[in-house]
Structure formats: C-alpha cells, structure tokens
Amino acid sequence: LGLYSDVGTATCCGLPALNISAVDDEWADAQLQRDAEMFVSLGMDYIMVDGCNPKGNDYKGMNVTYPKLGRALTAAAKKLGRPMPWYSCSWSDYVADMVCGGARKEPCLPLHYIAENCHSARMYSDIADTWDDSSGGNHGVKNIINFWTQNPQLAAFRNSFLRPSGPSRQVFYNDPDELMVGNPGLSQSEWEVQMGMWVMWAAPLIMSTEIRNGSLSKEAKAILLNKEVLSLADDTLGLQATQCKSPWCSNAPVLYGGRITVWNKTLADGSVAVALLNTGNFGGKGNPFGDFNTTFTAQAVGLNCGRPVPPAPSPTTYQHTKNAFQEAVPPSNIKCDANASLEQMTARCSADDKCASFSFSAGAGGCLKPCSLDTKWVNSTGIDGYIKAGACGSPLEGPSFRARDLFKHKDLGTFKSVFWQEVDESSIVLLRLTCLETSGVTFV
C-alpha cells in the first residue's frame, strides 16, 4: 500500500498536501504527528513525498520539513508498534535546483543529512514515458541515464554507506524514479535498458504502468519478472554500479547523440555484474539498427578472481624505440603537436591516463597514442617511439571467466581477460561474470 503527498501547501497538481511548517508551530506540528500516525495505522508500506509549493517558496526550509516528517513517522511507528513506511523524499532534487544552482554536492546539498532521514531520495527530474525528451525537460530514460553518468559522486556517496569503513550500514538508496516498462512510449529494447540500469544502480523498483485487465504485454512481464535480472537488485552487497572509466572499457560517442559505456558492480558472491550500454537512437522510439563494438577487460571491471593487482610502474619511465613507433589499431591519435619538444611530449603523455605511447621526431613534433587492445609497429619512417611503462594496465594477463547474458538467459562461453560484443543502438547487454580460477570469493 502506497501514498503520494507533498511537504508543501499543495501537491504539484494542486491537491491537499501535508503543509509542514519549517519553523516550530505547535498546531501544525501536532497535525503532522496525527497525519503520520494515520499513515502508519493504515499500514502504509511506502510514502513518496514531493516538494511542490513550499510555504513562502522557502525551498531551503525543506532541510527542516523533510526531517520533521521523518521523525513523525518514526515516532508513529514506535507508538503504534508497527513498521515504519519506506520514506521516499524529493528533498534533494528541489534543494539542488532551487538553492544550490543545480549542484548536487555538499555542503550546499546536505546529502548525509538526507540519508539520515530518508530511505531513498530523488536526485533529478521526474521521468516520462519517452526515450529522449525533446521538450527540454530532460525527463526521458536516456536523459535520466545521462544525469547519473555526469554525477558519479552520488553513487560514490551512496556506496560509502555499504563499506565497513563507511559511516554505517544504514539503509539509503538513490532513486532515479519509476519504471516505464510496459508503457507505449518506449521500445522493448528501451524497456530492457531502463530495467537493466535500474537494477545495476540498486534503485527502488516502482512500476508506473497500467496492469489491470491484462493490459501488460507478455514482453513487458518477461522483463519485469526476470529473476536473473532482479537478482542484481536483490544482491546482499547492495552496491550501486558505476561507469568503468578504465581505458580498457569502451567509452565513446555514437550516432544520434548517444554513447557506448560500460557499467560494473561487484556482487556478494564475488562475481561481477556488467552492463554494456548504447544510448544512441535514430528518431526516438524504434527498432534497433546500429551495432557498435563494446569492450572491457576483467580487471577493468573488478573481476580479479583472487589475483593481486600489480602496482603500475612509474608513468615517467619510457622505452625508446629508434625509427619505429607503436600505432593503435585502427590508427588514432589523442593529440598531435608539430611544435612540441621531446620534454613536452613526455610530460603530456605522463599526465594522460589514456596515453600509451607517443611518436616524436626532432623539429616535427609528435603525436600521443591511445591505449588499444591491438597495436602494430610502424617502421622506417624516421620517427621514434616512446612507450610508457605499465600504461593502461596489463589487459591480457587477467583471469579467465564465464559470461552469462541475463536478459537472454544464455551462457556466452568462457573468456580470457577480454570481452567484446556488438550492442545495438538504444539497447543494453546485461552480463554476470564468474571466475573460472577462484570460486566462493565473498565480499562483506
């Protein structure tokens, strides 16, 4: 049983709301306590509280009103001897936008205080039944994903509560908003994208679709009831996935304003969940048509299988090759400078994690070369090469592992360190990786 309400004088649709006072008010505070006791007595499991129409447009006052409601619900549950409802807050989104100029960082946005008072919190816009919101409101599934891609500090904050060295193992979840799976505004592959990313983020899974009278399609049911996919959300370690920023994980723009990225999180049994995501899309909703190779290495996504991770050699150490240099396959450069000195090229490559080597010729400058799973030698050009020791890790020395596609319920085989697969536009491949060499590795 769930309830929607608002801390303000009215909900976003103008209906009666809780009208919580941001200052001490004997009458208003007593009414709030009566409301909280009514919610608990009715057996509410979930209460989602919005932030429209605060008294006097005092959005900073939400740092008082939301905790007041949390305390009232806690007191009501204790008084009545019943469980406290799950308390979902929109506090963070409103304060970030209306007080902090859009920034979602402490100290302006009191993230720790929010986590102390709410079980979950919305950090961004309401979601809509569309892939890419062309109205400028950024409410589409792709827009929500872009927000979480651009704000990795929020996942790091949430995951800090799950580490033994963190503040505590208190319950707190980031909430990217409700599931649109089953609604007509998205394609089936886009339903899978949302479901896949939400379970990777350990997000609350609240459906926002009509389920009466057989209106939910069998395809939507299959996605929502997929036990292998749901296991990632139910994992006892409870981490929120983060984007892999290693040079050995794909991260590149694709057609139609999209991007291919790799997301990963470690699971309680030592396996690793990986999402290969392609957010490119031609013309909004539609059938996938574009394939893009997406790659990662086991070590880059955290699957070490009990192996110690070797320390990287000093990035200032270079192997000099005369009249030959290494080139990525396919050939590409990070940056070229015809006027740079050897000292300048060395400093630039050392400062760039994605630089594996550089070419150089006195008087003609050189080019920084990116990390690549495949390289070739270019010889007899009069250009020297400088290879950075330990650059980009050692991808081919990683463990062997099994990969299983969770949406397709299909074992993909065994792999040595490196995995790649084509991913359609506006699609996701959701994997579970299991070590071949080590079993029973448990993380607590």
GROMACS .gro file of C-alpha atoms in nm:
model
  444
    1LEU     CA    1   0.000   0.000   0.000
    2GLY     CA    2   0.150   0.332  -0.108
    3LEU     CA    3   0.079   0.703  -0.073
    4TYR     CA    4   0.185   1.018  -0.257
    5SER     CA    5   0.192   1.353  -0.079
    6ASP     CA    6   0.390   1.675  -0.052
    7VAL     CA    7   0.562   1.880   0.219
    8GLY     CA    8   0.412   2.200   0.078
    9THR     CA    9   0.073   2.367   0.092
   10ALA     CA   10  -0.048   2.162  -0.207
   11THR     CA   11   0.077   1.883  -0.430
   12CYS     CA   12   0.217   1.953  -0.775
   13CYS     CA   13  -0.137   1.900  -0.910
   14GLY     CA   14  -0.288   2.141  -0.658
   15LEU     CA   15  -0.440   1.880  -0.427
   16PRO     CA   16  -0.426   1.898  -0.045
   17ALA     CA   17  -0.082   1.826   0.100
   18LEU     CA   18   0.091   1.793   0.438
   19ASN     CA   19   0.166   2.168   0.470
   20ILE     CA   20   0.465   2.111   0.701
   21SER     CA   21   0.599   2.417   0.883
   22ALA     CA   22   0.970   2.499   0.857
   23VAL     CA   23   0.955   2.668   1.197
   24ASP     CA   24   0.826   2.548   1.533
   25ASP     CA   25   0.448   2.566   1.521
   26GLU     CA   26   0.260   2.384   1.795
   27TRP     CA   27  -0.063   2.340   1.598
   28ALA     CA   28   0.099   2.248   1.265
   29ASP     CA   29   0.345   2.009   1.429
   30ALA     CA   30   0.065   1.834   1.619
   31GLN     CA   31  -0.132   1.795   1.296
   32LEU     CA   32   0.173   1.648   1.125
   33GLN     CA   33   0.204   1.389   1.401
   34ARG     CA   34  -0.163   1.297   1.363
   35ASP     CA   35  -0.113   1.257   0.988
   36ALA     CA   36   0.190   1.034   1.043
   37GLU     CA   37   0.000   0.815   1.289
   38MET     CA   38  -0.286   0.781   1.040
   39PHE     CA   39  -0.044   0.668   0.766
   40VAL     CA   40   0.113   0.408   0.993
   41SER     CA   41  -0.221   0.287   1.127
   42LEU     CA   42  -0.344   0.230   0.771
   43GLY     CA   43  -0.046   0.001   0.709
   44MET     CA   44   0.128   0.220   0.453
   45ASP     CA   45   0.433   0.042   0.313
   46TYR     CA   46   0.564   0.330   0.103
   47ILE     CA   47   0.523   0.708   0.117
   48MET     CA   48   0.659   0.922  -0.166
   49VAL     CA   49   0.676   1.289  -0.062
   50ASP     CA   50   0.714   1.561  -0.326
   51GLY     CA   51   0.833   1.920  -0.279
   52CYS     CA   52   0.598   2.148  -0.472
   53ASN     CA   53   0.453   2.465  -0.320
   54PRO     CA   54   0.660   2.504  -0.001
   55LYS     CA   55   0.529   2.774   0.233
   56GLY     CA   56   0.653   3.112   0.117
   57ASN     CA   57   0.852   2.942  -0.160
   58ASP     CA   58   1.110   2.861   0.108
   59TYR     CA   59   1.297   2.575  -0.056
   60LYS     CA   60   1.582   2.597   0.192
   61GLY     CA   61   1.320   2.522   0.458
   62MET     CA   62   1.300   2.168   0.316
   63ASN     CA   63   1.612   2.099   0.523
   64VAL     CA   64   1.368   2.127   0.815
   65THR     CA   65   1.034   2.000   0.678
   66TYR     CA   66   1.151   1.666   0.538
   67PRO     CA   67   1.335   1.565   0.860
   68LYS     CA   68   1.025   1.668   1.059
   69LEU     CA   69   0.814   1.420   0.866
   70GLY     CA   70   1.078   1.150   0.906
   71ARG     CA   71   1.079   1.197   1.283
   72ALA     CA   72   0.699   1.199   1.293
   73LEU     CA   73   0.681   0.869   1.101
   74THR     CA   74   0.943   0.712   1.328
   75ALA     CA   75   0.754   0.822   1.640
   76ALA     CA   76   0.423   0.699   1.498
   77ALA     CA   77   0.565   0.355   1.418
   78LYS     CA   78   0.711   0.325   1.767
   79LYS     CA   79   0.387   0.440   1.933
   80LEU     CA   80   0.167   0.202   1.733
   81GLY     CA   81   0.411  -0.088   1.733
   82ARG     CA   82   0.405  -0.115   1.355
   83PRO     CA   83   0.676  -0.098   1.084
   84MET     CA   84   0.772   0.245   0.960
   85PRO     CA   85   0.675   0.303   0.594
   86TRP     CA   86   0.951   0.337   0.336
   87TYR     CA   87   1.007   0.713   0.323
   88SER     CA   88   1.096   0.839  -0.026
   89CYS     CA   89   1.199   1.207  -0.045
   90SER     CA   90   1.224   1.458  -0.329
   91TRP     CA   91   1.411   1.690  -0.091
   92SER     CA   92   1.749   1.661  -0.267
   93ASP     CA   93   1.620   1.745  -0.616
   94TYR     CA   94   1.437   2.061  -0.508
   95VAL     CA   95   1.714   2.198  -0.285
   96ALA     CA   96   1.979   2.124  -0.550
   97ASP     CA   97   1.786   2.309  -0.821
   98MET     CA   98   1.630   2.594  -0.621
   99VAL     CA   99   1.902   2.664  -0.363
  100CYS     CA  100   2.231   2.522  -0.496
  101GLY     CA  101   2.211   2.634  -0.860
  102GLY     CA  102   2.180   2.276  -0.984
  103ALA     CA  103   2.486   2.144  -0.798
  104ARG     CA  104   2.435   1.813  -0.622
  105LYS     CA  105   2.724   1.825  -0.381
  106GLU     CA  106   2.783   1.903  -0.017
  107PRO     CA  107   2.790   2.137   0.168
  108CYS     CA  108   2.505   2.316  -0.013
  109LEU     CA  109   2.310   1.993  -0.061
  110PRO     CA  110   2.317   1.813   0.278
  111LEU     CA  111   2.350   1.460   0.141
  112HIS     CA  112   2.443   1.297   0.471
  113TYR     CA  113   2.150   1.463   0.648
  114ILE     CA  114   1.917   1.348   0.369
  115ALA     CA  115   2.045   0.991   0.402
  116GLU     CA  116   1.992   1.004   0.780
  117ASN     CA  117   1.626   1.099   0.738
  118CYS     CA  118   1.505   0.929   0.417
  119HIS     CA  119   1.521   0.569   0.298
  120SER     CA  120   1.559   0.685  -0.063
  121ALA     CA  121   1.586   1.019  -0.236
  122ARG     CA  122   1.519   1.157  -0.580
  123MET     CA  123   1.819   1.344  -0.717
  124TYR     CA  124   1.681   1.459  -1.053
  125SER     CA  125   1.378   1.528  -1.271
  126ASP     CA  126   1.057   1.328  -1.293
  127ILE     CA  127   1.075   1.053  -1.551
  128ALA     CA  128   0.846   1.043  -1.856
  129ASP     CA  129   0.734   0.769  -2.095
  130THR     CA  130   0.988   0.861  -2.362
  131TRP     CA  131   1.347   0.779  -2.454
  132ASP     CA  132   1.489   1.126  -2.523
  133ASP     CA  133   1.284   1.423  -2.405
  134SER     CA  134   1.285   1.675  -2.691
  135SER     CA  135   1.081   1.928  -2.490
  136GLY     CA  136   1.391   2.039  -2.300
  137GLY     CA  137   1.268   1.900  -1.970
  138ASN     CA  138   1.518   1.612  -1.973
  139HIS     CA  139   1.257   1.365  -1.847
  140GLY     CA  140   1.334   1.074  -2.085
  141VAL     CA  141   1.501   0.750  -1.983
  142LYS     CA  142   1.813   0.846  -2.178
  143ASN     CA  143   1.817   1.188  -2.008
  144ILE     CA  144   1.798   1.026  -1.664
  145ILE     CA  145   2.085   0.792  -1.755
  146ASN     CA  146   2.290   1.089  -1.876
  147PHE     CA  147   2.236   1.262  -1.541
  148TRP     CA  148   2.371   0.965  -1.344
  149THR     CA  149   2.662   0.936  -1.588
  150GLN     CA  150   2.751   1.300  -1.524
  151ASN     CA  151   2.715   1.279  -1.143
  152PRO     CA  152   2.929   0.984  -1.028
  153GLN     CA  153   2.972   1.146  -0.685
  154LEU     CA  154   2.616   1.041  -0.597
  155ALA     CA  155   2.689   0.670  -0.647
  156ALA     CA  156   3.016   0.706  -0.453
  157PHE     CA  157   2.824   0.873  -0.169
  158ARG     CA  158   2.558   0.604  -0.161
  159ASN     CA  159   2.813   0.321  -0.175
  160SER     CA  160   3.007   0.474   0.116
  161PHE     CA  161   2.730   0.352   0.349
  162LEU     CA  162   2.795  -0.009   0.245
  163ARG     CA  163   3.166  -0.025   0.324
  164PRO     CA  164   3.289  -0.142   0.664
  165SER     CA  165   3.484   0.187   0.689
  166GLY     CA  166   3.180   0.396   0.596
  167PRO     CA  167   2.954   0.586   0.838
  168SER     CA  168   2.728   0.282   0.896
  169ARG     CA  169   2.529   0.020   0.709
  170GLN     CA  170   2.218   0.236   0.725
  171VAL     CA  171   1.951   0.200   0.457
  172PHE     CA  172   1.972   0.463   0.185
  173TYR     CA  173   1.917   0.441  -0.191
  174ASN     CA  174   1.942   0.685  -0.477
  175ASP     CA  175   1.612   0.695  -0.668
  176PRO     CA  176   1.620   0.759  -1.046
  177ASP     CA  177   1.234   0.749  -1.046
  178GLU     CA  178   0.977   0.495  -1.158
  179LEU     CA  179   0.991   0.217  -1.417
  180MET     CA  180   0.825   0.289  -1.753
  181VAL     CA  181   0.846  -0.076  -1.862
  182GLY     CA  182   0.516  -0.173  -2.027
  183ASN     CA  183   0.421   0.176  -2.141
  184PRO     CA  184   0.391   0.263  -2.513
  185GLY     CA  185   0.649   0.544  -2.526
  186LEU     CA  186   0.949   0.310  -2.527
  187SER     CA  187   1.056   0.020  -2.747
  188GLN     CA  188   1.118  -0.324  -2.600
  189SER     CA  189   1.495  -0.273  -2.611
  190GLU     CA  190   1.449   0.058  -2.427
  191TRP     CA  191   1.241  -0.120  -2.161
  192GLU     CA  192   1.538  -0.352  -2.114
  193VAL     CA  193   1.777  -0.056  -2.091
  194GLN     CA  194   1.576   0.101  -1.811
  195MET     CA  195   1.524  -0.224  -1.621
  196GLY     CA  196   1.889  -0.319  -1.664
  197MET     CA  197   2.030   0.013  -1.547
  198TRP     CA  198   1.787   0.042  -1.254
  199VAL     CA  199   1.891  -0.300  -1.116
  200MET     CA  200   2.257  -0.213  -1.174
  201TRP     CA  201   2.200   0.103  -0.969
  202ALA     CA  202   2.023  -0.092  -0.691
  203ALA     CA  203   1.736   0.153  -0.737
  204PRO     CA  204   1.386   0.120  -0.590
  205LEU     CA  205   1.179  -0.069  -0.850
  206ILE     CA  206   0.841   0.107  -0.855
  207MET     CA  207   0.625   0.036  -1.161
  208SER     CA  208   0.434   0.321  -1.326
  209THR     CA  209   0.214   0.140  -1.576
  210GLU     CA  210  -0.137   0.002  -1.607
  211ILE     CA  211  -0.155  -0.364  -1.501
  212ARG     CA  212  -0.530  -0.421  -1.483
  213ASN     CA  213  -0.739  -0.619  -1.731
  214GLY     CA  214  -0.442  -0.791  -1.893
  215SER     CA  215  -0.303  -0.464  -2.026
  216LEU     CA  216   0.062  -0.553  -1.954
  217SER     CA  217   0.219  -0.732  -2.252
  218LYS     CA  218   0.396  -1.066  -2.218
  219GLU     CA  219   0.719  -0.898  -2.331
  220ALA     CA  220   0.694  -0.639  -2.052
  221LYS     CA  221   0.612  -0.910  -1.797
  222ALA     CA  222   0.915  -1.111  -1.906
  223ILE     CA  223   1.140  -0.811  -1.841
  224LEU     CA  224   0.984  -0.717  -1.507
  225LEU     CA  225   0.976  -1.075  -1.374
  226ASN     CA  226   1.320  -1.185  -1.496
  227LYS     CA  227   1.468  -1.344  -1.183
  228GLU     CA  228   1.826  -1.334  -1.311
  229VAL     CA  229   1.797  -0.961  -1.372
  230LEU     CA  230   1.620  -0.899  -1.040
  231SER     CA  231   1.897  -1.084  -0.857
  232LEU     CA  232   2.127  -0.788  -0.927
  233ALA     CA  233   1.887  -0.558  -0.743
  234ASP     CA  234   1.847  -0.805  -0.455
  235ASP     CA  235   2.219  -0.872  -0.414
  236THR     CA  236   2.308  -0.853  -0.045
  237LEU     CA  237   2.622  -0.645  -0.103
  238GLY     CA  238   2.391  -0.379  -0.245
  239LEU     CA  239   2.635  -0.165  -0.441
  240GLN     CA  240   2.523   0.094  -0.694
  241ALA     CA  241   2.701   0.033  -1.025
  242THR     CA  242   2.944   0.293  -1.152
  243GLN     CA  243   3.072   0.362  -1.501
  244CYS     CA  244   3.403   0.196  -1.580
  245LYS     CA  245   3.649   0.476  -1.657
  246SER     CA  246   3.944   0.248  -1.735
  247PRO     CA  247   4.099   0.290  -2.080
  248TRP     CA  248   4.014  -0.079  -2.129
  249CYS     CA  249   3.639  -0.014  -2.108
  250SER     CA  250   3.455   0.128  -2.409
  251ASN     CA  251   3.350   0.490  -2.363
  252ALA     CA  252   3.283   0.672  -2.686
  253PRO     CA  253   3.016   0.879  -2.863
  254VAL     CA  254   2.799   0.705  -3.123
  255LEU     CA  255   2.542   0.814  -3.379
  256TYR     CA  256   2.243   1.031  -3.291
  257GLY     CA  257   2.371   1.183  -2.970
  258GLY     CA  258   2.433   0.856  -2.790
  259ARG     CA  259   2.727   0.690  -2.624
  260ILE     CA  260   2.858   0.341  -2.558
  261THR     CA  261   2.961   0.286  -2.198
  262VAL     CA  262   3.041   0.001  -1.959
  263TRP     CA  263   2.898  -0.013  -1.606
  264ASN     CA  264   3.001  -0.259  -1.335
  265LYS     CA  265   2.946  -0.361  -0.975
  266THR     CA  266   3.080  -0.639  -0.758
  267LEU     CA  267   2.827  -0.886  -0.617
  268ALA     CA  268   2.828  -1.057  -0.277
  269ASP     CA  269   2.946  -1.393  -0.414
  270GLY     CA  270   3.249  -1.237  -0.585
  271SER     CA  271   3.101  -1.235  -0.934
  272VAL     CA  272   3.064  -0.907  -1.123
  273ALA     CA  273   2.762  -0.760  -1.298
  274VAL     CA  274   2.841  -0.565  -1.616
  275ALA     CA  275   2.612  -0.357  -1.836
  276LEU     CA  276   2.714  -0.276  -2.193
  277LEU     CA  277   2.503   0.027  -2.281
  278ASN     CA  278   2.438   0.201  -2.612
  279THR     CA  279   2.220   0.514  -2.582
  280GLY     CA  280   2.231   0.609  -2.949
  281ASN     CA  281   1.889   0.629  -3.111
  282PHE     CA  282   1.758   0.737  -3.450
  283GLY     CA  283   1.422   0.913  -3.437
  284GLY     CA  284   1.320   0.827  -3.081
  285LYS     CA  285   1.126   0.503  -3.038
  286GLY     CA  286   1.205   0.244  -3.299
  287ASN     CA  287   1.371  -0.084  -3.379
  288PRO     CA  288   1.746  -0.108  -3.318
  289PHE     CA  289   1.955  -0.094  -3.632
  290GLY     CA  290   2.311   0.013  -3.547
  291ASP     CA  291   2.570  -0.220  -3.392
  292PHE     CA  292   2.870  -0.087  -3.200
  293ASN     CA  293   3.151  -0.300  -3.059
  294THR     CA  294   3.173  -0.263  -2.682
  295THR     CA  295   3.473  -0.394  -2.492
  296PHE     CA  296   3.606  -0.440  -2.140
  297THR     CA  297   3.870  -0.642  -1.959
  298ALA     CA  298   3.803  -0.848  -1.648
  299GLN     CA  299   4.045  -0.648  -1.434
  300ALA     CA  300   3.896  -0.317  -1.551
  301VAL     CA  301   3.551  -0.414  -1.420
  302GLY     CA  302   3.686  -0.550  -1.092
  303LEU     CA  303   3.698  -0.925  -1.163
  304ASN     CA  304   4.041  -1.022  -1.030
  305CYS     CA  305   3.949  -1.376  -0.914
  306GLY     CA  306   4.177  -1.356  -0.612
  307ARG     CA  307   4.476  -1.230  -0.808
  308PRO     CA  308   4.666  -0.935  -0.659
  309VAL     CA  309   4.655  -0.630  -0.882
  310PRO     CA  310   5.017  -0.550  -0.975
  311PRO     CA  311   5.132  -0.198  -0.898
  312ALA     CA  312   5.177   0.016  -1.205
  313PRO     CA  313   5.535   0.113  -1.293
  314SER     CA  314   5.624   0.479  -1.278
  315PRO     CA  315   5.449   0.663  -1.561
  316THR     CA  316   5.767   0.862  -1.619
  317THR     CA  317   5.952   0.553  -1.743
  318TYR     CA  318   5.958   0.513  -2.123
  319GLN     CA  319   6.101   0.257  -2.364
  320HIS     CA  320   6.264   0.442  -2.655
  321THR     CA  321   6.249   0.277  -2.998
  322LYS     CA  322   6.451   0.438  -3.278
  323ASN     CA  323   6.297   0.477  -3.624
  324ALA     CA  324   5.981   0.290  -3.517
  325PHE     CA  325   5.670   0.359  -3.309
  326GLN     CA  326   5.357   0.177  -3.194
  327GLU     CA  327   5.023   0.263  -3.355
  328ALA     CA  328   4.676   0.170  -3.230
  329VAL     CA  329   4.454  -0.049  -3.449
  330PRO     CA  330   4.261   0.115  -3.602
  331PRO     CA  331   4.505   0.410  -3.615
  332SER     CA  332   4.414   0.706  -3.394
  333ASN     CA  333   4.580   0.989  -3.203
  334ILE     CA  334   4.488   1.163  -2.881
  335LYS     CA  335   4.660   1.483  -2.992
  336CYS     CA  336   4.937   1.589  -3.229
  337ASP     CA  337   5.165   1.892  -3.195
  338ALA     CA  338   5.418   1.973  -3.469
  339ASN     CA  339   5.596   2.227  -3.248
  340ALA     CA  340   5.631   2.023  -2.928
  341SER     CA  341   5.968   1.929  -2.781
  342LEU     CA  342   6.053   1.582  -2.652
  343GLU     CA  343   6.019   1.709  -2.295
  344GLN     CA  344   5.672   1.850  -2.367
  345MET     CA  345   5.550   1.528  -2.531
  346THR     CA  346   5.684   1.322  -2.239
  347ALA     CA  347   5.505   1.544  -1.984
  348ARG     CA  348   5.177   1.535  -2.176
  349CYS     CA  349   5.177   1.156  -2.211
  350SER     CA  350   5.266   1.113  -1.842
  351ALA     CA  351   4.972   1.334  -1.742
  352ASP     CA  352   4.717   1.147  -1.957
  353ASP     CA  353   4.593   0.809  -1.830
  354LYS     CA  354   4.475   0.719  -2.181
  355CYS     CA  355   4.818   0.776  -2.337
  356ALA     CA  356   5.006   0.452  -2.403
  357SER     CA  357   5.293   0.594  -2.610
  358PHE     CA  358   5.391   0.880  -2.836
  359SER     CA  359   5.575   0.927  -3.162
  360PHE     CA  360   5.836   1.201  -3.194
  361SER     CA  361   6.075   1.348  -3.447
  362ALA     CA  362   6.306   1.641  -3.368
  363GLY     CA  363   6.183   1.951  -3.544
  364ALA     CA  364   5.849   1.789  -3.640
  365GLY     CA  365   5.693   1.726  -3.301
  366GLY     CA  366   5.485   1.418  -3.235
  367CYS     CA  367   5.151   1.252  -3.155
  368LEU     CA  368   5.011   1.099  -2.836
  369LYS     CA  369   4.886   0.744  -2.897
  370PRO     CA  370   4.587   0.596  -2.705
  371CYS     CA  371   4.557   0.266  -2.521
  372SER     CA  372   4.437  -0.010  -2.752
  373LEU     CA  373   4.377  -0.383  -2.727
  374ASP     CA  374   4.554  -0.417  -3.063
  375THR     CA  375   4.867  -0.235  -3.183
  376LYS     CA  376   5.109  -0.251  -3.473
  377TRP     CA  377   5.462  -0.128  -3.537
  378VAL     CA  378   5.527   0.147  -3.789
  379ASN     CA  379   5.889   0.117  -3.905
  380SER     CA  380   6.149   0.306  -4.111
  381THR     CA  381   5.972   0.642  -4.110
  382GLY     CA  382   6.240   0.846  -3.940
  383ILE     CA  383   6.008   0.885  -3.642
  384ASP     CA  384   6.096   0.748  -3.298
  385GLY     CA  385   5.860   0.590  -3.047
  386TYR     CA  386   5.831   0.625  -2.670
  387ILE     CA  387   5.624   0.355  -2.491
  388LYS     CA  388   5.502   0.434  -2.140
  389ALA     CA  389   5.585   0.151  -1.898
  390GLY     CA  390   5.274   0.000  -1.738
  391ALA     CA  391   5.045   0.216  -1.948
  392CYS     CA  392   4.676   0.126  -1.928
  393GLY     CA  393   4.740  -0.184  -1.716
  394SER     CA  394   4.813  -0.532  -1.850
  395PRO     CA  395   4.485  -0.640  -2.008
  396LEU     CA  396   4.594  -0.975  -2.147
  397GLU     CA  397   4.722  -1.101  -1.810
  398GLY     CA  398   4.379  -1.102  -1.646
  399PRO     CA  399   4.174  -1.402  -1.531
  400SER     CA  400   3.957  -1.641  -1.726
  401PHE     CA  401   3.584  -1.609  -1.667
  402ARG     CA  402   3.238  -1.719  -1.775
  403ALA     CA  403   2.987  -1.465  -1.906
  404ARG     CA  404   2.609  -1.506  -1.895
  405ASP     CA  405   2.356  -1.281  -2.070
  406LEU     CA  406   2.083  -1.224  -1.810
  407PHE     CA  407   1.809  -1.094  -2.039
  408LYS     CA  408   1.856  -1.381  -2.282
  409HIS     CA  409   1.919  -1.646  -2.012
  410LYS     CA  410   2.217  -1.756  -2.219
  411ASP     CA  411   2.571  -1.867  -2.133
  412LEU     CA  412   2.805  -1.690  -2.373
  413GLY     CA  413   3.108  -1.909  -2.305
  414THR     CA  414   3.446  -1.864  -2.138
  415PHE     CA  415   3.683  -1.575  -2.200
  416LYS     CA  416   4.044  -1.491  -2.119
  417SER     CA  417   4.062  -1.143  -1.969
  418VAL     CA  418   3.897  -0.959  -2.261
  419PHE     CA  419   3.531  -0.949  -2.366
  420TRP     CA  420   3.366  -0.770  -2.655
  421GLN     CA  421   3.020  -0.774  -2.809
  422GLU     CA  422   2.818  -0.569  -3.054
  423VAL     CA  423   2.544  -0.366  -2.884
  424ASP     CA  424   2.251  -0.228  -3.083
  425GLU     CA  425   2.150   0.136  -3.052
  426SER     CA  426   1.916   0.213  -2.759
  427SER     CA  427   1.999  -0.130  -2.615
  428ILE     CA  428   2.175  -0.299  -2.326
  429VAL     CA  429   2.362  -0.626  -2.276
  430LEU     CA  430   2.343  -0.728  -1.910
  431LEU     CA  431   2.609  -0.976  -1.801
  432ARG     CA  432   2.714  -1.171  -1.494
  433LEU     CA  433   3.083  -1.266  -1.489
  434THR     CA  434   3.202  -1.564  -1.285
  435CYS     CA  435   3.563  -1.661  -1.221
  436LEU     CA  436   3.692  -1.992  -1.354
  437GLU     CA  437   4.003  -1.992  -1.137
  438THR     CA  438   3.857  -1.898  -0.799
  439SER     CA  439   3.518  -1.980  -0.652
  440GLY     CA  440   3.350  -1.879  -0.331
  441VAL     CA  441   3.514  -1.535  -0.308
  442THR     CA  442   3.283  -1.341  -0.077
  443PHE     CA  443   3.286  -0.966  -0.015
  444VAL     CA  444   3.146  -0.824   0.308
   0.00000   0.00000   0.00000
